[in-house]
Coordinates of C-alpha atoms in Angstrom, one line a residue:
M257 CA -43.2 -16.6 6.1
R258 CA -45.7 -19.5 6.8
N259 CA -44.9 -21.9 9.6
G260 CA -44.9 -24.8 7.1
H261 CA -41.9 -23.2 5.3
R262 CA -39.7 -23.0 8.4
P263 CA -37.0 -25.7 8.6
V264 CA -38.0 -28.4 11.1
T265 CA -35.5 -28.7 13.9
A266 CA -34.2 -31.9 15.3
E267 CA -36.1 -31.3 18.6
E268 CA -39.4 -30.9 16.6
S269 CA -38.8 -34.1 14.6
A270 CA -38.2 -36.0 17.7
A271 CA -41.4 -34.6 19.3
I272 CA -43.4 -35.5 16.2
L273 CA -42.2 -39.1 16.1
R274 CA -42.7 -39.5 19.9
L275 CA -46.3 -38.1 19.8
H276 CA -47.1 -40.2 16.7
H277 CA -45.6 -43.5 18.0
V278 CA -46.0 -43.4 21.7
E279 CA -49.0 -41.2 22.3
G280 CA -50.8 -42.1 19.1
W281 CA -51.8 -38.6 18.3
P282 CA -53.2 -37.8 14.9
V283 CA -51.5 -35.5 12.5
G284 CA -53.9 -32.6 13.1
T285 CA -53.4 -32.8 16.9
I286 CA -49.6 -32.9 16.6
G287 CA -49.7 -29.9 14.2
A288 CA -51.9 -27.9 16.7
E289 CA -49.7 -28.8 19.6
L290 CA -46.5 -27.7 17.8
G291 CA -47.9 -24.8 15.8
R292 CA -47.1 -26.6 12.5
H293 CA -49.0 -27.1 9.3
H294 CA -50.3 -30.7 8.9
D295 CA -48.2 -31.0 5.6
T296 CA -45.1 -30.4 7.7
I297 CA -46.1 -33.2 10.2
E298 CA -46.8 -35.6 7.3
G299 CA -43.5 -34.7 5.7
V300 CA -41.5 -35.6 8.9
L301 CA -43.4 -38.9 9.2
A302 CA -42.9 -39.7 5.5
H303 CA -39.1 -38.9 5.8
A304 CA -39.0 -41.5 8.7
G305 CA -40.7 -44.0 6.4
L306 CA -44.1 -43.7 8.0
G307 CA -46.5 -42.5 5.4
V308 CA -49.8 -41.3 6.8
Q309 CA -52.8 -42.8 4.9
K310 CA -55.5 -40.2 4.4
V311 CA -59.1 -41.2 3.8
S312 CA -60.7 -38.6 1.6
T313 CA -64.2 -38.7 0.1
R314 CA -63.4 -36.2 -2.7
P315 CA -60.8 -36.5 -5.4
R316 CA -57.7 -34.2 -5.1
L317 CA -56.2 -32.1 -7.9
V318 CA -53.0 -34.0 -7.7
D319 CA -54.5 -37.5 -8.0
P320 CA -54.3 -37.7 -11.8
F321 CA -50.6 -36.7 -11.7
L322 CA -49.5 -39.3 -9.0
P323 CA -48.5 -42.0 -11.5
F324 CA -46.4 -39.4 -13.4
L325 CA -44.8 -38.2 -10.2
K326 CA -44.0 -41.7 -9.0
E327 CA -42.5 -42.7 -12.4
T328 CA -40.3 -39.5 -12.5
L329 CA -39.1 -40.0 -8.9
D330 CA -38.2 -43.6 -9.6
K331 CA -35.9 -42.4 -12.5
H332 CA -34.6 -39.3 -10.7
P333 CA -35.0 -39.8 -7.0
R334 CA -33.0 -36.6 -6.2
L335 CA -35.1 -34.3 -8.4
R336 CA -36.3 -31.2 -6.5
A337 CA -39.9 -30.7 -5.6
S338 CA -39.9 -27.2 -7.3
R339 CA -38.8 -28.8 -10.5
L340 CA -41.5 -31.5 -10.3
W341 CA -44.1 -28.8 -9.6
S342 CA -43.1 -27.0 -12.8
M343 CA -43.2 -30.2 -14.8
A344 CA -46.7 -31.1 -13.4
K345 CA -47.9 -27.6 -14.1
A346 CA -46.8 -27.8 -17.7
R347 CA -49.0 -31.0 -17.9
G348 CA -52.1 -29.3 -16.6
Y349 CA -51.7 -29.3 -12.8
T350 CA -53.6 -26.3 -11.3
G351 CA -53.0 -26.9 -7.6
S352 CA -50.9 -24.6 -5.4
K353 CA -47.2 -25.0 -4.7
S354 CA -47.6 -24.9 -0.9
G355 CA -48.8 -28.5 -0.3
F356 CA -47.0 -30.0 -3.3
R357 CA -43.7 -30.3 -1.4
A358 CA -45.3 -32.6 1.2
I359 CA -46.8 -34.8 -1.5
V360 CA -43.5 -35.2 -3.2
S361 CA -41.8 -36.0 0.2
R362 CA -44.2 -38.9 0.7
L363 CA -43.7 -40.2 -2.8
R364 CA -39.9 -39.8 -3.0
P365 CA -38.2 -43.3 -2.7
R366 CA -36.1 -43.7 0.4
P367 CA -32.5 -44.8 0.0
A368 CA -31.7 -48.0 1.9
A369 CA -29.7 -47.3 5.0
E370 CA -26.1 -48.2 4.3
A371 CA -23.8 -49.6 7.0
Y372 CA -20.1 -48.8 6.9
L373 CA -17.4 -51.0 8.1
R374 CA -14.9 -49.5 10.5
R375 CA -11.6 -49.1 8.6
T376 CA -8.6 -50.7 10.1
V377 CA -5.3 -49.2 9.0
L378 CA -1.9 -50.7 9.5
P379 CA 0.9 -48.5 11.1
G380 CA 2.6 -46.3 8.5
Q381 CA 0.2 -47.3 5.8
E382 CA -2.0 -44.3 5.2
A383 CA -2.5 -40.5 5.7
Q384 CA -5.5 -38.4 4.8
V385 CA -5.3 -34.8 3.4
D386 CA -7.8 -32.0 3.0
W387 CA -8.2 -28.3 3.0
G388 CA -10.2 -26.3 5.6
H389 CA -11.5 -22.7 5.1
F390 CA -11.1 -20.5 8.1
G391 CA -12.7 -17.2 7.0
K392 CA -11.1 -14.0 5.8
L393 CA -7.9 -12.2 6.9
A394 CA -7.3 -8.5 6.2
V395 CA -3.8 -7.8 4.8
G396 CA -3.4 -4.0 4.2
R397 CA -6.1 -3.2 1.7
A398 CA -6.5 -6.8 0.6
L399 CA -9.0 -9.3 2.1
R400 CA -7.5 -12.8 1.8
D401 CA -9.0 -16.2 2.4
L402 CA -7.3 -18.1 5.3
W403 CA -6.9 -21.8 4.6
V404 CA -5.4 -24.7 6.5
L405 CA -4.0 -27.9 5.0
V406 CA -4.5 -30.8 7.4
I407 CA -2.6 -34.1 7.1
V408 CA -3.4 -36.9 9.5
L409 CA -1.7 -40.3 9.9
S410 CA -4.6 -42.7 9.9
Y411 CA -3.1 -45.2 12.4
S412 CA -1.6 -42.9 15.1
R413 CA -3.8 -39.8 14.4
R414 CA -0.7 -37.7 14.5
R415 CA -1.6 -34.5 12.6
F416 CA 0.1 -31.7 10.8
L417 CA -1.4 -28.2 10.2
R418 CA -0.2 -25.5 7.9
F419 CA -2.2 -22.2 7.4
S420 CA -1.8 -20.2 4.3
L421 CA -3.5 -17.4 2.4
R422 CA -3.9 -19.4 -0.8
A423 CA -5.2 -23.0 -1.5
A424 CA -3.2 -23.1 -4.7
M425 CA -0.7 -25.8 -5.8
P426 CA 2.4 -24.2 -4.4
S427 CA 0.9 -24.1 -0.9
F428 CA -0.4 -27.6 -1.4
L429 CA 3.1 -28.9 -2.3
R430 CA 4.8 -27.0 0.5
G431 CA 2.4 -28.3 3.0
H432 CA 3.3 -31.9 2.0
V433 CA 7.0 -31.3 2.1
E434 CA 6.8 -29.6 5.6
A435 CA 4.5 -32.4 6.8
F436 CA 7.0 -35.1 5.8
H437 CA 9.8 -33.3 7.7
F438 CA 7.4 -32.9 10.6
F439 CA 6.7 -36.7 10.7
G440 CA 10.3 -37.5 9.8
A441 CA 9.1 -40.0 7.2
V442 CA 6.5 -40.5 4.4
P443 CA 3.3 -42.6 4.7
R444 CA 2.9 -45.3 2.1
V445 CA -0.5 -44.2 0.8
I446 CA -2.0 -40.7 0.9
L447 CA -5.8 -40.4 0.5
Y448 CA -7.3 -37.3 -1.1
D449 CA -10.8 -36.0 -1.4
N450 CA -11.6 -34.7 -4.9
L451 CA -9.3 -31.7 -4.6
K452 CA -8.4 -29.7 -7.7
S453 CA -4.8 -29.9 -6.7
A454 CA -5.0 -33.7 -6.6
V455 CA -7.7 -34.9 -9.0
L456 CA -8.2 -33.3 -12.4
E457 CA -10.9 -35.7 -13.7
R458 CA -12.9 -38.6 -12.6
E459 CA -15.2 -41.0 -14.4
G460 CA -16.4 -43.8 -12.1
D461 CA -13.3 -45.6 -10.8
A462 CA -11.1 -44.0 -13.4
V463 CA -9.1 -41.1 -11.9
R464 CA -6.8 -38.7 -13.6
F465 CA -4.4 -37.2 -11.1
N466 CA -2.7 -33.8 -11.3
P467 CA 0.7 -34.3 -13.0
T468 CA 2.4 -32.2 -10.4
L469 CA 1.0 -34.4 -7.6
L470 CA 2.3 -37.4 -9.4
G471 CA 5.7 -35.8 -9.6
L472 CA 5.6 -35.2 -5.8
A473 CA 4.5 -38.8 -5.3
A474 CA 7.3 -40.2 -7.4
H475 CA 9.9 -38.1 -5.6
Y476 CA 8.8 -39.3 -2.1
R477 CA 7.7 -42.8 -3.4
F478 CA 4.1 -42.8 -1.9
E479 CA 0.9 -43.8 -3.6
P480 CA -1.8 -41.2 -4.1
R481 CA -5.4 -42.4 -3.9
A482 CA -8.7 -40.6 -4.4
C483 CA -11.6 -41.1 -2.0
A484 CA -14.7 -42.8 -3.4
P485 CA -17.6 -40.3 -3.8
Y486 CA -20.2 -40.4 -0.9
R487 CA -18.0 -42.6 1.3
P488 CA -17.6 -40.5 4.5
N489 CA -15.9 -43.4 6.3
E490 CA -12.9 -43.2 4.0
K491 CA -11.9 -39.7 5.0
G492 CA -13.5 -39.3 8.4
R493 CA -10.2 -39.0 10.2
V494 CA -9.2 -35.8 8.4
E495 CA -12.7 -34.3 8.5
R496 CA -12.8 -34.8 12.3
A497 CA -9.4 -33.3 12.6
I498 CA -10.4 -30.2 10.7
R499 CA -13.5 -29.9 13.0
D500 CA -11.2 -30.3 16.0
V501 CA -8.8 -27.6 14.7
R502 CA -11.7 -25.2 14.2
D503 CA -13.2 -25.8 17.7
N504 CA -10.2 -26.5 19.9
F505 CA -7.4 -24.6 18.3
F506 CA -8.6 -21.8 16.2
A507 CA -11.5 -20.6 18.2
A508 CA -10.6 -17.3 20.0
R509 CA -7.0 -17.6 18.8
E510 CA -5.0 -14.4 18.6
F511 CA -2.0 -14.2 16.2
R512 CA 0.0 -11.4 14.5
T513 CA 0.9 -13.1 11.2
V514 CA 0.3 -16.3 9.4
D515 CA 3.8 -17.4 10.4
D516 CA 2.9 -16.8 14.0
L517 CA -0.3 -18.8 13.6
N518 CA 1.7 -21.7 12.1
A519 CA 4.2 -21.6 14.9
Q520 CA 1.3 -21.9 17.4
A521 CA -0.2 -24.7 15.4
R522 CA 3.0 -26.7 15.5
A523 CA 3.2 -26.2 19.3
W524 CA -0.5 -27.3 19.6
C525 CA 0.2 -30.5 17.6
H526 CA 3.2 -31.3 19.7
E527 CA 2.0 -30.4 23.2
I528 CA -1.8 -31.0 23.1
A529 CA -3.0 -33.1 20.2
S530 CA -0.1 -35.6 20.6
E531 CA -1.1 -36.3 24.3
R532 CA -4.6 -37.4 23.4
R533 CA -5.7 -41.1 23.4
V534 CA -6.1 -42.9 20.1
P535 CA -9.7 -43.9 19.3
N536 CA -10.2 -47.6 19.6
Q537 CA -6.8 -47.9 21.3
R538 CA -7.4 -46.1 24.5
E539 CA -4.3 -47.5 26.1
L540 CA -2.1 -45.6 23.6
T541 CA -1.5 -41.9 23.3
V542 CA -1.0 -40.3 19.8
D543 CA 2.8 -40.0 20.6
A544 CA 3.0 -43.7 21.7
A545 CA 1.2 -44.9 18.6
F546 CA 3.3 -42.7 16.4
A547 CA 6.4 -44.3 17.9
Q548 CA 5.1 -47.6 16.6
E549 CA 4.2 -46.1 13.3
R550 CA 7.3 -44.1 12.4
P551 CA 9.7 -47.1 11.7
K552 CA 7.2 -48.6 9.2
M553 CA 7.0 -45.4 7.1
I554 CA 9.1 -44.5 4.0
E555 CA 12.4 -42.8 4.7
L556 CA 12.8 -39.2 3.4
P557 CA 14.9 -38.7 0.2
P558 CA 18.0 -36.6 0.5
D559 CA 16.5 -33.6 -1.3
D560 CA 13.2 -31.8 -1.2
F561 CA 10.7 -31.6 -4.1
P562 CA 10.7 -28.0 -5.6
V563 CA 7.6 -26.2 -4.4
E564 CA 8.1 -22.7 -6.0
E565 CA 5.4 -21.2 -8.1
R566 CA 6.5 -20.4 -11.6
V567 CA 4.6 -17.9 -13.7
V568 CA 5.5 -16.3 -17.1
V569 CA 4.8 -12.5 -17.0
R570 CA 5.0 -9.7 -19.5
V571 CA 6.9 -6.5 -18.7
G572 CA 5.3 -3.4 -20.2
K573 CA 6.7 0.0 -20.7
T574 CA 7.4 0.5 -17.0
P575 CA 10.0 -1.7 -15.3
Y576 CA 7.5 -3.7 -13.2
V577 CA 6.0 -7.2 -13.3
R578 CA 2.5 -7.9 -12.0
F579 CA 2.1 -10.9 -9.7
D580 CA -0.6 -11.8 -7.3
K581 CA -2.2 -8.3 -7.2
N582 CA 1.1 -6.4 -6.7
D583 CA 3.9 -4.9 -8.9
Y584 CA 7.5 -5.8 -8.4
S585 CA 10.4 -3.8 -9.9
V586 CA 12.9 -5.3 -12.5
P587 CA 15.9 -3.7 -14.2
H588 CA 14.8 -1.2 -16.9
T589 CA 16.9 -3.1 -19.5
H590 CA 14.2 -5.8 -19.5
V591 CA 11.1 -3.9 -20.4
R592 CA 8.7 -5.2 -23.1
R593 CA 9.9 -8.8 -22.5
D594 CA 8.6 -12.1 -21.1
L595 CA 10.1 -13.0 -17.8
T596 CA 9.5 -15.8 -15.3
V597 CA 8.4 -15.2 -11.7
I598 CA 9.6 -17.8 -9.2
A599 CA 7.6 -17.3 -6.0
T600 CA 7.5 -18.9 -2.5
D601 CA 5.4 -17.8 0.4
E602 CA 8.2 -15.4 1.5
R603 CA 10.1 -14.3 -1.6
V604 CA 9.4 -13.3 -5.2
R605 CA 12.3 -13.7 -7.6
V606 CA 12.3 -12.7 -11.3
V607 CA 14.5 -14.4 -13.8
D608 CA 15.1 -14.2 -17.6
P609 CA 13.9 -17.5 -19.2
E610 CA 17.0 -17.3 -21.5
A611 CA 19.4 -17.1 -18.5
V612 CA 17.5 -18.7 -15.5
T613 CA 20.7 -18.8 -13.4
E614 CA 20.7 -15.0 -13.2
V615 CA 18.2 -13.5 -10.8
L616 CA 17.1 -10.1 -12.1
A617 CA 15.1 -9.2 -9.0
D618 CA 14.6 -10.6 -5.5
H619 CA 11.8 -9.1 -3.4
P620 CA 9.9 -9.9 -0.2
R621 CA 6.4 -11.2 -1.1
S622 CA 3.5 -8.9 -0.4
Y623 CA 0.0 -10.2 0.3
D624 CA -1.5 -6.7 0.2
R625 CA -2.9 -5.5 -3.1
D626 CA -1.9 -2.7 -5.6
Q627 CA 1.5 -2.2 -3.9
R628 CA 4.8 -1.4 -5.6
V629 CA 7.6 -3.5 -4.2
E630 CA 10.8 -1.9 -5.4
Q631 CA 14.6 -2.3 -5.2
P632 CA 16.3 1.2 -5.0
E633 CA 19.1 0.2 -7.5
H634 CA 16.5 -0.5 -10.2
L635 CA 15.1 3.0 -9.9
R636 CA 18.6 4.6 -9.6
A637 CA 19.7 2.8 -12.8
L638 CA 16.6 4.0 -14.6
V639 CA 17.1 7.6 -13.6
E640 CA 20.8 7.5 -14.6
Q641 CA 19.9 6.0 -17.9
K642 CA 17.3 8.7 -18.6
R643 CA 19.8 11.4 -17.7
R644 CA 22.4 9.9 -20.0
A645 CA 19.8 9.6 -22.8
H646 CA 18.7 13.2 -22.3
Q647 CA 22.4 14.3 -22.5
S648 CA 23.0 12.1 -25.6
R649 CA 20.0 13.8 -27.4
G650 CA 21.5 17.2 -26.5
F651 CA 24.8 16.1 -28.0
D652 CA 23.2 15.0 -31.2
R653 CA 21.4 18.3 -31.7
L654 CA 24.3 20.4 -30.8
F655 CA 27.0 18.6 -32.8
S656 CA 24.8 18.6 -35.9
V657 CA 24.5 22.4 -36.2
V658 CA 27.6 23.5 -34.2
P659 CA 30.5 21.2 -35.4
S660 CA 33.1 22.9 -33.2
A661 CA 31.1 22.0 -30.1
R662 CA 32.5 18.4 -30.4
A663 CA 36.0 19.6 -30.0
M664 CA 35.0 21.8 -27.1
M665 CA 33.3 18.9 -25.3
E666 CA 36.3 16.7 -25.8
K667 CA 38.5 19.3 -24.1
I668 CA 36.1 19.7 -21.2
A669 CA 35.9 15.9 -20.7
E670 CA 39.7 15.7 -20.6
R671 CA 39.8 18.3 -17.8
G672 CA 36.9 16.6 -15.9
G673 CA 34.4 19.4 -16.5
N674 CA 30.6 19.2 -16.2
L675 CA 29.4 18.0 -19.7
G676 CA 25.7 18.2 -18.7
A677 CA 25.8 21.8 -17.6
T678 CA 27.9 22.8 -20.6
T679 CA 25.5 21.1 -23.0
S680 CA 22.5 22.7 -21.4
G681 CA 24.1 26.1 -21.6
L682 CA 25.2 25.8 -25.2
L683 CA 21.6 24.6 -26.2
Q684 CA 20.2 27.7 -24.6
L685 CA 22.6 29.9 -26.5
L686 CA 21.8 28.1 -29.7
D687 CA 18.1 29.0 -29.2
R688 CA 18.9 32.6 -28.5
T689 CA 21.6 33.4 -31.0
G690 CA 21.3 30.9 -33.8
A691 CA 23.7 28.3 -35.1
E692 CA 26.0 30.5 -37.3
L693 CA 27.0 32.9 -34.6
L694 CA 27.4 30.2 -31.9
E695 CA 29.6 28.2 -34.2
R696 CA 31.9 31.2 -34.7
A697 CA 32.1 31.8 -31.0
V698 CA 32.8 28.1 -30.1
A699 CA 35.4 27.8 -32.8
E700 CA 37.1 30.9 -31.3
V701 CA 37.2 29.6 -27.7
V702 CA 38.5 26.2 -28.9
S703 CA 41.3 27.9 -30.9
H704 CA 42.3 29.9 -27.8
D705 CA 42.1 26.8 -25.6
Q706 CA 39.4 28.3 -23.4
P707 CA 36.7 25.6 -23.4
H708 CA 34.1 27.0 -20.9
L709 CA 30.8 28.7 -21.1
R710 CA 32.0 32.1 -19.9
A711 CA 34.5 32.3 -22.8
V712 CA 31.7 31.5 -25.2
H713 CA 29.5 34.2 -23.7
H714 CA 32.3 36.8 -24.1
A715 CA 32.9 35.8 -27.6
L716 CA 29.3 36.0 -28.6
D717 CA 28.9 39.5 -27.0
R718 CA 31.8 40.7 -29.0
L719 CA 30.7 39.2 -32.2
R720 CA 27.2 40.6 -31.9
Y721 CA 28.6 44.0 -31.1
E722 CA 30.9 43.9 -34.1
A723 CA 27.9 42.9 -36.3
G724 CA 25.8 45.7 -34.9
L725 CA 23.3 43.3 -33.4
P726 CA 21.4 44.0 -30.1
P727 CA 22.2 41.8 -27.1
P728 CA 19.9 38.8 -26.9
L729 CA 17.0 38.6 -24.4
S730 CA 17.3 35.7 -22.1
V731 CA 13.5 35.8 -21.4
P732 CA 11.1 36.8 -24.2
V733 CA 8.9 39.6 -23.0
T734 CA 6.3 39.4 -25.7
S735 CA 5.0 37.1 -28.4
D736 CA 4.3 40.0 -30.8
A737 CA 6.0 39.7 -34.1
R738 CA 7.4 43.2 -33.8
A739 CA 9.5 42.1 -30.9
S740 CA 11.9 40.4 -33.3
V741 CA 12.6 43.6 -35.3
H742 CA 16.3 44.5 -34.9
V743 CA 16.9 48.2 -34.1
R744 CA 20.4 49.6 -34.4
P745 CA 21.3 51.5 -31.2
H746 CA 22.6 55.1 -31.5
A747 CA 25.5 56.7 -29.6
L748 CA 24.7 58.3 -26.3
S749 CA 26.7 61.4 -27.2
T750 CA 23.7 62.8 -28.9
Y751 CA 22.1 63.5 -25.5
D752 CA 25.1 65.7 -24.6
R753 CA 24.5 67.9 -27.7
L754 CA 20.8 68.3 -26.7
H755 CA 22.0 69.5 -23.3
D756 CA 24.4 72.1 -24.8
A757 CA 21.6 73.4 -27.1
D758 CA 19.4 74.1 -24.1
G759 CA 22.0 76.4 -22.7
G760 CA 22.4 74.8 -19.3
A761 CA 19.2 73.1 -18.6
D762 CA 20.3 72.3 -15.1
D763 CA 19.9 75.9 -14.1
A764 CA 16.4 76.3 -15.6
P765 CA 13.6 76.7 -13.1
L766 CA 11.3 73.6 -12.8

């Protein structure tokens, strides 16, 4: 990278201005001393409002384009040099890009320095609010952003901090509610930067606030205001507070959980930040100034503004709802339906929109990802329902082809028997013996008031024997079609006749 493309440090800028003003060194001498290109030296001087006049005996490639560049910069003073170079090149400029930036820097109009009045705020009149990003935090397999909501009372500089893993509206609302309880009152005006949670749209002085923020303001009776763009003096208190939190509280801080971090933040606000002196009122500490401010703030209403997050979710084929990267179990009776998740930072509740007073599920919230958060009773109910459904399908099949099985099942149920095992056994017999023979056997045991599987087995064996059928195989040994051929067994007495014809085969030599 060329030296002219390196950013100029504050020390180098100070040295360039000192050597130019005090010592009267020319641009080339300053560049040789600092190891910088002369365009860089000229750019620093131009930025300070000290354009260096060059006397050149030969025309430059850029000279014909200077009127165009000046006119364009007058209309668009913030236009980038790279864009201007492209526009000039399209109009025939053949010079290099390296020195073009310094030329644009000398031509760019300088904004007039603006002085800001020091804002004087009455006690209890105003608070300032903003988010600060404090890096990433690993939660299991998830990598979450760590945010802090900072609320500062403008008069006393008393501050409230609340860290969270989301900068969404629920955390925004909860931070306000906890801050009002922390202060014990509500400021009359709260000043916001152009946060998405506060300002939806802005056109000049016309501001469209988030309806949820307006609901919060109506509940606590404060006035929300949006900072004017490019007015750093209006929100300087909260910006300095965030910088102070980053440097003097969070740096090298160890914590186990976000709740632990928030507990430490509250202690820091009470014990350290509150003992500091108030700027421009060095005779007062933050605590002493807050004691003056507290009576002039708005009293808290008797109830809190609802801060829960509400999301409509769709339950699929499995009894789980998906919320914030994790799955939460619900009763199996509510699959393939739209339900409502009501979430806080600690809990996730699931309700039916048609009966919001009934909580279908209540889980601890997980900030990990792709986790299944389950309630054991939900799974047990699903398993029991599946078992009953399987048993019901067995009943339907059995009763349709073996009518007497219904009477047998009724007798077993009256005596407290195991309907599931009996159903499974009868279905196996149905597959092995056929419906006709099983119906005769079951009808027989019902007529003899012997409703159990052993009696059915005995009746089947007898019926098969009387019909001259072979005993059924419980496990098929082959898939060959010849295996299903029925062979009538012969009497074993034929072997005795063969033995007599041999004339005593037991005495024959081997």
